[in-house]
Short mmCIF file of C-alpha atoms in Angstrom, two decimals:
data_model
loop_
_atom_site.label_atom_id
_atom_site.label_comp_id
_atom_site.label_asym_id
_atom_site.label_seq_id
_atom_site.Cartn_x
_atom_site.Cartn_y
_atom_site.Cartn_z
CA UNK C 1 0.00 0.00 0.00
CA UNK C 2 1.51 3.28 -1.14
CA UNK C 3 1.33 5.63 1.84
CA UNK C 4 2.83 8.54 -0.06
CA UNK C 5 1.66 9.29 -3.57
CA UNK C 6 2.80 11.62 -6.28
CA UNK C 7 0.16 11.36 -8.95
CA UNK C 8 1.95 13.36 -11.61
CA UNK C 9 4.89 11.42 -13.02
CA UNK C 10 6.08 14.39 -15.03
CA UNK C 11 5.76 18.16 -15.29
CA UNK C 12 7.05 20.66 -17.83
CA UNK C 13 7.36 24.35 -17.02
CA UNK C 14 8.78 27.34 -18.84
CA UNK C 15 11.85 28.95 -17.33
CA UNK C 16 10.89 31.76 -14.99
CA UNK C 17 7.43 30.41 -14.27
CA UNK C 18 6.27 28.61 -11.15
CA UNK C 19 6.61 24.85 -10.77
CA UNK C 20 4.13 23.17 -8.44
CA UNK C 21 4.73 19.57 -7.44
CA UNK C 22 2.09 17.76 -5.44
CA UNK C 23 2.15 14.94 -2.94
CA UNK C 24 -0.58 13.15 -1.00
CA UNK C 25 -0.28 10.86 1.98
CA UNK C 26 -2.63 8.52 3.79
CA UNK C 27 -1.10 8.03 7.24
CA UNK C 28 -2.23 10.69 9.70
CA UNK C 29 0.63 9.72 12.04
CA UNK C 30 3.22 11.26 9.73
CA UNK C 31 4.59 14.40 11.33
CA UNK C 32 7.57 15.33 9.19
CA UNK C 33 7.69 15.76 5.45
CA UNK C 34 10.60 16.26 3.11
CA UNK C 35 11.32 16.91 -0.52
CA UNK C 36 14.33 15.40 -2.23
CA UNK C 37 15.78 16.19 -5.63
CA UNK C 38 17.42 13.51 -7.71
CA UNK C 39 19.50 13.65 -10.86
CA UNK C 40 19.97 10.50 -12.96
CA UNK C 41 22.52 8.04 -11.56
CA UNK C 42 22.91 10.06 -8.38
CA UNK C 43 21.53 9.72 -4.89
CA UNK C 44 18.73 12.04 -3.78
CA UNK C 45 19.70 15.31 -2.16
CA UNK C 46 17.66 17.00 0.51
CA UNK C 47 15.79 20.07 -0.63
CA UNK C 48 13.36 21.30 2.00
CA UNK C 49 11.26 19.94 4.84
CA UNK C 50 8.27 20.84 6.96
CA UNK C 51 7.05 19.75 10.34
CA UNK C 52 3.38 18.98 10.88
CA UNK C 53 3.12 21.91 13.28
CA UNK C 54 3.65 24.28 10.37
CA UNK C 55 1.73 24.85 7.18
CA UNK C 56 4.45 26.60 5.21
CA UNK C 57 8.21 26.60 5.02
CA UNK C 58 10.20 28.76 2.66
CA UNK C 59 13.83 28.56 1.57
CA UNK C 60 14.82 30.86 -1.24
CA UNK C 61 13.01 29.84 -4.40
CA UNK C 62 11.53 26.78 -2.74
CA UNK C 63 8.39 26.77 -0.60
CA UNK C 64 6.63 23.75 0.82
CA UNK C 65 2.98 23.94 1.83
CA UNK C 66 1.28 21.43 4.09
CA UNK C 67 -2.46 20.90 4.34
CA UNK C 68 -2.94 18.38 7.13
CA UNK C 69 -6.70 18.15 6.81
CA UNK C 70 -6.34 17.18 3.16
CA UNK C 71 -3.19 15.13 3.81
CA UNK C 72 -1.55 17.03 1.01
CA UNK C 73 1.70 18.85 0.53
CA UNK C 74 3.12 20.74 -2.37
CA UNK C 75 6.46 22.14 -3.43
CA UNK C 76 6.55 25.47 -5.21
CA UNK C 77 9.61 26.53 -7.14
CA UNK C 78 9.63 30.10 -8.34
CA UNK C 79 11.15 31.20 -10.57
CA UNK C 80 11.92 27.86 -12.17
CA UNK C 81 15.36 27.44 -13.69
CA UNK C 82 16.69 24.87 -16.19
CA UNK C 83 18.97 23.51 -13.44
CA UNK C 84 15.87 22.57 -11.48
CA UNK C 85 15.14 19.84 -14.04
CA UNK C 86 15.29 16.62 -12.03
CA UNK C 87 13.10 14.06 -10.35
CA UNK C 88 11.53 15.26 -7.12
CA UNK C 89 10.52 12.84 -4.39
CA UNK C 90 8.37 13.70 -1.44
CA UNK C 91 8.84 11.70 1.74
CA UNK C 92 6.99 11.36 4.99
CA UNK C 93 7.98 9.98 8.34
CA UNK C 94 7.18 10.02 12.02
CA UNK C 95 9.64 9.97 14.91
CA UNK C 96 11.64 6.77 15.03
CA UNK C 97 10.00 5.28 11.96
CA UNK C 98 11.10 4.72 8.44
CA UNK C 99 10.75 7.17 5.61
CA UNK C 100 8.08 6.58 3.01
CA UNK C 101 8.73 7.95 -0.45
CA UNK C 102 6.44 8.88 -3.29
CA UNK C 103 7.10 7.62 -6.81
CA UNK C 104 8.62 10.89 -7.90
CA UNK C 105 7.75 13.65 -10.36
CA UNK C 106 10.11 14.39 -13.21
CA UNK C 107 10.33 18.15 -13.66
CA UNK C 108 11.56 19.63 -16.92
CA UNK C 109 12.19 23.35 -17.01
CA UNK C 110 12.22 24.57 -20.59
CA UNK C 111 14.64 27.42 -21.34
CA UNK U 1 25.61 19.35 5.55
CA UNK U 2 26.28 15.77 6.47
CA UNK U 3 27.95 13.61 3.85
CA UNK U 4 27.20 10.02 3.04
CA UNK U 5 29.39 8.35 0.45
CA UNK U 6 28.87 5.17 -1.52
CA UNK U 7 31.37 3.08 -3.40
CA UNK U 8 31.44 1.94 -6.13
CA UNK U 9 29.16 4.23 -8.04
CA UNK U 10 28.98 1.84 -10.98
CA UNK U 11 29.67 -1.87 -11.10
CA UNK U 12 29.22 -4.50 -13.78
CA UNK U 13 29.52 -8.16 -12.88
CA UNK U 14 28.85 -11.58 -14.30
CA UNK U 15 25.87 -13.60 -13.22
CA UNK U 16 26.65 -15.76 -10.21
CA UNK U 17 29.27 -13.49 -8.71
CA UNK U 18 28.93 -11.41 -5.55
CA UNK U 19 29.19 -7.66 -5.35
CA UNK U 20 29.87 -5.52 -2.29
CA UNK U 21 28.70 -1.92 -2.00
CA UNK U 22 30.03 0.30 0.77
CA UNK U 23 28.23 3.15 2.49
CA UNK U 24 30.15 5.54 4.69
CA UNK U 25 29.07 8.46 6.80
CA UNK U 26 32.00 10.84 6.43
CA UNK U 27 31.46 13.42 9.14
CA UNK U 28 29.08 11.86 11.60
CA UNK U 29 28.45 8.57 13.34
CA UNK U 30 25.43 6.65 12.18
CA UNK U 31 24.12 3.88 14.37
CA UNK U 32 21.49 3.22 11.74
CA UNK U 33 21.79 3.23 7.98
CA UNK U 34 19.15 2.39 5.42
CA UNK U 35 19.49 0.60 2.10
CA UNK U 36 17.11 1.41 -0.73
CA UNK U 37 16.64 0.06 -4.20
CA UNK U 38 15.22 2.04 -7.06
CA UNK U 39 13.73 0.48 -10.16
CA UNK U 40 13.29 2.60 -13.28
CA UNK U 41 10.47 5.10 -12.91
CA UNK U 42 9.64 3.78 -9.48
CA UNK U 43 9.98 5.04 -5.97
CA UNK U 44 12.77 4.29 -3.54
CA UNK U 45 12.05 0.93 -1.96
CA UNK U 46 13.43 0.37 1.50
CA UNK U 47 15.25 -2.94 1.54
CA UNK U 48 16.65 -3.07 5.05
CA UNK U 49 17.68 -1.08 8.06
CA UNK U 50 21.29 -1.59 9.03
CA UNK U 51 22.06 -1.43 12.75
CA UNK U 52 25.61 -1.01 14.04
CA UNK U 53 26.74 -4.04 15.98
CA UNK U 54 23.61 -6.07 15.39
CA UNK U 55 21.66 -7.81 12.65
CA UNK U 56 19.96 -5.83 9.95
CA UNK U 57 16.19 -5.59 9.80
CA UNK U 58 14.87 -6.59 6.42
CA UNK U 59 11.65 -5.45 4.81
CA UNK U 60 9.08 -7.99 3.76
CA UNK U 61 9.97 -9.70 0.53
CA UNK U 62 13.70 -8.91 0.69
CA UNK U 63 15.89 -12.02 0.84
CA UNK U 64 18.34 -11.57 3.69
CA UNK U 65 20.55 -14.39 2.43
CA UNK U 66 20.85 -12.71 -0.92
CA UNK U 67 21.36 -9.17 0.27
CA UNK U 68 23.85 -9.42 3.10
CA UNK U 69 24.21 -6.31 5.22
CA UNK U 70 27.02 -5.70 7.65
CA UNK U 71 27.27 -2.61 9.85
CA UNK U 72 30.59 -3.19 11.54
CA UNK U 73 31.31 0.36 12.61
CA UNK U 74 29.51 3.64 13.26
CA UNK U 75 30.60 4.97 9.90
CA UNK U 76 30.42 1.98 7.57
CA UNK U 77 27.66 -0.28 6.33
CA UNK U 78 28.08 -2.74 3.47
CA UNK U 79 25.56 -4.39 1.20
CA UNK U 80 26.68 -7.58 -0.52
CA UNK U 81 24.56 -8.91 -3.35
CA UNK U 82 25.36 -12.60 -3.37
CA UNK U 83 25.15 -14.78 -6.48
CA UNK U 84 23.90 -11.84 -8.45
CA UNK U 85 21.52 -12.38 -11.37
CA UNK U 86 20.37 -9.99 -14.09
CA UNK U 87 17.15 -9.26 -12.20
CA UNK U 88 19.29 -7.82 -9.39
CA UNK U 89 20.43 -5.07 -11.74
CA UNK U 90 19.26 -1.87 -10.17
CA UNK U 91 20.24 1.37 -8.50
CA UNK U 92 21.09 0.85 -4.85
CA UNK U 93 21.16 3.82 -2.48
CA UNK U 94 22.13 4.04 1.16
CA UNK U 95 21.16 6.69 3.61
CA UNK U 96 21.76 7.65 7.20
CA UNK U 97 20.33 9.98 9.76
CA UNK U 98 22.71 12.55 11.15
CA UNK U 99 21.89 12.70 14.87
CA UNK U 100 22.94 16.36 14.86
CA UNK U 101 20.21 17.20 12.35
CA UNK U 102 16.66 16.46 13.44
CA UNK U 103 14.53 14.51 11.03
CA UNK U 104 16.61 14.71 7.90
CA UNK U 105 17.90 11.71 5.99
CA UNK U 106 21.14 12.01 4.02
CA UNK U 107 21.70 9.87 0.96
CA UNK U 108 24.75 8.44 -0.69
CA UNK U 109 25.42 8.97 -4.36
CA UNK U 110 23.95 5.61 -5.25
CA UNK U 111 25.46 2.54 -6.88
CA UNK U 112 24.38 1.30 -10.29
CA UNK U 113 24.66 -2.49 -10.47
CA UNK U 114 24.49 -4.22 -13.84
CA UNK U 115 24.57 -8.01 -13.84
CA UNK U 116 25.36 -9.58 -17.19
#
C-alpha cells in the first residue's frame, strides 16, 4: 500500500514560471515531510522539509505547503530554472520510523 | 551538511558473482543506515535497516541471504549482493540519519549495479 503518492509522473514548465509539485499521503501519524531532488545516476539530495506543526516553510526559491486536513503537501519553485530539471521525491515519516517515499515527479524546465 | 558516500558508483559483474557496496558516513556517526533500491520510474524501496553491531532488519519480501548487510562500525555499512543475477540489476542507495540534524535523511550517491 503506497502511503505517499505523487500522482503526476512528469511536469514541464517554462523557465521563470512557477513549478508546483504535489504529494498526497494517507497516514495521519506522519509528522515530518521532506522533498528530495534527484538527478539520474545520483543519490537524492535533501531540498526542503516541513514539520506537521507548520503549514508553510520557505527557503529561497523553494516553498513547501502542508495541508494536514487534506493530507496534502506541495512544493513550489519560483522562478523555475533549467537547473531545477530533475526528479523530485516527497517523503513522509514520524519519529523513530522509516521514511516513506512517493514515486517521484520528473520536472523539466524549458529554457 | 552531512555527507554520506557510496562506493562503487557503478559496477558490472557476471551472473553468479557477488558484489559488495560500501556506504560511509564521512562526518558523523550513524548507528542506523538504510538501504534502498530504485527500479526505473519507481519510488525508492526500502530494503533493510542496518544497525551497528547487530543484525539488519529486512523489509518484507527482501531475501536476507541474498542481500547481506554488515554494519561493523559507526561509519560503515556494506551491502553484498550474493550470487547476483540480471534481475538484481538496479540502483542501490544508502542513507543515514545525522543525529545532529533532526529529522533529515542524508543519501549516498547511489550505486548502479548491472549483472550480465
